[in-house]
Tab-separated table of C-alpha atoms in Angstrom:
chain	number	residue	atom	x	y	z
A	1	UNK	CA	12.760	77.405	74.115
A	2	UNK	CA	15.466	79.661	72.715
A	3	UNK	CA	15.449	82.142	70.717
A	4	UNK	CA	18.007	84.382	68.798
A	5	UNK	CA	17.664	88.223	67.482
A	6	UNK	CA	20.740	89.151	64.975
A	7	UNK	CA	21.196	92.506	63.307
A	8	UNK	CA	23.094	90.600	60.446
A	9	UNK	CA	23.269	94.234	58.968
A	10	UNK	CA	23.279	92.672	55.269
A	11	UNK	CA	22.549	88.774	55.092
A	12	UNK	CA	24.494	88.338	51.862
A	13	UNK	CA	27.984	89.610	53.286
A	14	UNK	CA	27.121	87.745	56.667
A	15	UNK	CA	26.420	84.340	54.826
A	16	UNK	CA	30.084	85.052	53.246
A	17	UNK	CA	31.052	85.029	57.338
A	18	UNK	CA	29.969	82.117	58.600
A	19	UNK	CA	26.092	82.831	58.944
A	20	UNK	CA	24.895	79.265	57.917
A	21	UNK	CA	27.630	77.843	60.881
A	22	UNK	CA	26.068	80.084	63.483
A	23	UNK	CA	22.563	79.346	62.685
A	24	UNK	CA	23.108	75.639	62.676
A	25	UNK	CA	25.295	76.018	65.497
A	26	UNK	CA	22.647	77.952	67.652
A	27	UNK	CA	20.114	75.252	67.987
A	28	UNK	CA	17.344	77.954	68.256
A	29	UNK	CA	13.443	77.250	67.939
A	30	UNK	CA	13.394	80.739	66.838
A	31	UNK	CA	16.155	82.918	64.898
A	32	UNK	CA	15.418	86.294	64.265
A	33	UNK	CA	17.054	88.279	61.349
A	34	UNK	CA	17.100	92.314	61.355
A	35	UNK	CA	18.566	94.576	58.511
A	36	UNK	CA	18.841	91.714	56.117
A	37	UNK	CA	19.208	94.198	53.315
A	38	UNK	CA	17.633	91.441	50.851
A	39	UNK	CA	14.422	90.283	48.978
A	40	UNK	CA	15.271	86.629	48.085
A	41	UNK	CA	14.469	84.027	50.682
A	42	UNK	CA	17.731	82.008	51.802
A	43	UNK	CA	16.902	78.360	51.537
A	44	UNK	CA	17.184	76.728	55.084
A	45	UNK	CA	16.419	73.211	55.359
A	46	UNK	CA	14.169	73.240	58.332
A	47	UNK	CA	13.459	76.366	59.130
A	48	UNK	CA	10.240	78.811	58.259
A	49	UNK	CA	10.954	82.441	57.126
A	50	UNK	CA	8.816	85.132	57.136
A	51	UNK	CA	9.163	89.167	55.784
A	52	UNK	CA	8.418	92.083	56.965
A	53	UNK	CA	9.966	94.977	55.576
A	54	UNK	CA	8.531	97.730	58.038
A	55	UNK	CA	10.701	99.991	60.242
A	56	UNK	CA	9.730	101.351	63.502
A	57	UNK	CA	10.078	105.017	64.625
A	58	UNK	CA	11.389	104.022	67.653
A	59	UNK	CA	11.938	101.800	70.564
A	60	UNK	CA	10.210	103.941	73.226
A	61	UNK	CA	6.703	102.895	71.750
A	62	UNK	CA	7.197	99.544	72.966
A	63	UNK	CA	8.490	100.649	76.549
A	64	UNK	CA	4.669	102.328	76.559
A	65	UNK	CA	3.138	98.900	75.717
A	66	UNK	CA	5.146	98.149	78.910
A	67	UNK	CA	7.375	95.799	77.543
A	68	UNK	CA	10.419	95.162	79.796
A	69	UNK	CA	13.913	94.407	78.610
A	70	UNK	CA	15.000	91.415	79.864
A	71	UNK	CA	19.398	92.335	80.462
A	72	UNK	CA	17.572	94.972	82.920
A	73	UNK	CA	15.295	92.951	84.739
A	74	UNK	CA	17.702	89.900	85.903
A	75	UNK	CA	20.725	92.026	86.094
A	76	UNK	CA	19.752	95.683	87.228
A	77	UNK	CA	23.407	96.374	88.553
A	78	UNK	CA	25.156	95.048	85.632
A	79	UNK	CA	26.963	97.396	83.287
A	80	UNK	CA	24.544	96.395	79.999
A	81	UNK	CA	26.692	94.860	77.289
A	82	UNK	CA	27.125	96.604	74.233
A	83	UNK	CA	26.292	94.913	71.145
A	84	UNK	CA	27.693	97.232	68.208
A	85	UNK	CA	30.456	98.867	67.639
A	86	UNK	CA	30.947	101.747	65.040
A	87	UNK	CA	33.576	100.719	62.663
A	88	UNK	CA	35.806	104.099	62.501
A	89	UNK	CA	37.302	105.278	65.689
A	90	UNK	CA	38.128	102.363	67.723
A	91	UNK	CA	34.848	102.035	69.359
A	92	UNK	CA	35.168	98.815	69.773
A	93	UNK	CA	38.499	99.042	71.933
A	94	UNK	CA	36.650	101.881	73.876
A	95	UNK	CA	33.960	99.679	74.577
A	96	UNK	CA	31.464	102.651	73.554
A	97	UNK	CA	29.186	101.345	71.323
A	98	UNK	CA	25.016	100.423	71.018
A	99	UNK	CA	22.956	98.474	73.761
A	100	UNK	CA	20.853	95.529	72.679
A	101	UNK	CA	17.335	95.201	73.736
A	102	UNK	CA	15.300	92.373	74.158
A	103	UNK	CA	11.320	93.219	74.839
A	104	UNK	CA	9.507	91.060	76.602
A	105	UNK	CA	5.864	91.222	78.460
A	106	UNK	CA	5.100	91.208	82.344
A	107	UNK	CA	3.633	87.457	81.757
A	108	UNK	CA	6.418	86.113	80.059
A	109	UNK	CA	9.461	87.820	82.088
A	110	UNK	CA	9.221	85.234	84.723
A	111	UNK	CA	9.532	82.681	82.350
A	112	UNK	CA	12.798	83.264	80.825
A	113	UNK	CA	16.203	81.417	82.543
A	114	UNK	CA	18.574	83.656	81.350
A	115	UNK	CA	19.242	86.052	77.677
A	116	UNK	CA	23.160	85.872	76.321
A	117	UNK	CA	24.897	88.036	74.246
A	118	UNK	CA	26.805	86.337	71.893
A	119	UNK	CA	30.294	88.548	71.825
A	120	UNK	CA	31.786	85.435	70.224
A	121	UNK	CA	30.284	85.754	66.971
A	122	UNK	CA	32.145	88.184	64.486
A	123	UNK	CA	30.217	87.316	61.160
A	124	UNK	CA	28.438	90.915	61.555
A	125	UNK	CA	29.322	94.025	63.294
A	126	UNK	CA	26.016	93.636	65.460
A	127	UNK	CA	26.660	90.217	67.772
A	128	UNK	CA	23.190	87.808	68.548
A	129	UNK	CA	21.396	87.858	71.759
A	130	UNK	CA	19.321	85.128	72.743
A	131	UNK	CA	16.886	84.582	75.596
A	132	UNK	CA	16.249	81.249	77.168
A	133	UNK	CA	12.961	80.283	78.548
A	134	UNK	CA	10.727	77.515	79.665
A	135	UNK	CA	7.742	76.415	78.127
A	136	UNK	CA	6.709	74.304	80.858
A	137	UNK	CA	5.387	77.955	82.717
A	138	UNK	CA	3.131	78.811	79.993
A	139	UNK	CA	1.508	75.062	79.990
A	140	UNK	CA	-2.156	75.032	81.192
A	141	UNK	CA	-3.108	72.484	83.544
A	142	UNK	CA	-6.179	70.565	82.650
A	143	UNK	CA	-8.820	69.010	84.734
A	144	UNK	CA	-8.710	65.286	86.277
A	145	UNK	CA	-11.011	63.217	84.707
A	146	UNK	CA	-13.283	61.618	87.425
């Protein structure tokens, strides 16, 4: 199962960039928008979309649910990739910019193969990461018939 989580910061100027490619392109079973900046639903052949307007106070409620981001967990001696850059400054060329964070339970940590951050894709000025993980872990055995 993959699954993609894009801070598109504004969907209608990202469409304009090649959104519609990269979500074709991504093959994902789930694709994950935030700061959409919009109220109309973009029309997707095959894919569900849901809303949800709210906005957290902060990430550090989740690290008490003890959630574990997954970049940490299979790499703990890997510089962490950044995943925004600030426009002004020539952040981006410093390579000082804003980590990405992907949240994940106890349970389902051993189940995901690897996460990617996307640094390909310029359509926003957030790039995608995407986790990869197998179902076949979370698949419960049944009984032999006798």
């Amino acid at each position: 199962m993959k699954i993609v989580s894009w801070n598109v910061n504004g969907l209608a100027a990202c469409k304009r960039k090649g959104f519609l490619r990269v979500l074709a392109n991504s093959k994902a079973d789930f694709f994950c928008c935030q700061e959409i900046k919009t109220r109309c639903p973009l029309s997707t052949p095959g894919y569900l979309q849901f809303w949800n307007p709210a906005k957290h106070p902060g990430i550090e409620r989740f690290l008490f649910l003890g959630l574990t981001d997954v970049f940490c967990a299979w790499y703990p001696q890997a510089d962490r990739p950044y995943i925004w850059w600030s426009m002004r400054l020539n952040k981006r060329l410093e390579n000082r910019g804003q980590l990405g964070y992907f949240l994940v339970s106890d349970a389902l940590l051993p189940a995901v193969r690897r996460i990617t951050h996307h640094m390909d894709i310029l359509a926003s000025d957030h790039r995608p990461i995407s986790p990869t993980r197998c179902l076949a872990t979370f698949r419960k055995e049944l009984p032999d018939k006798e």
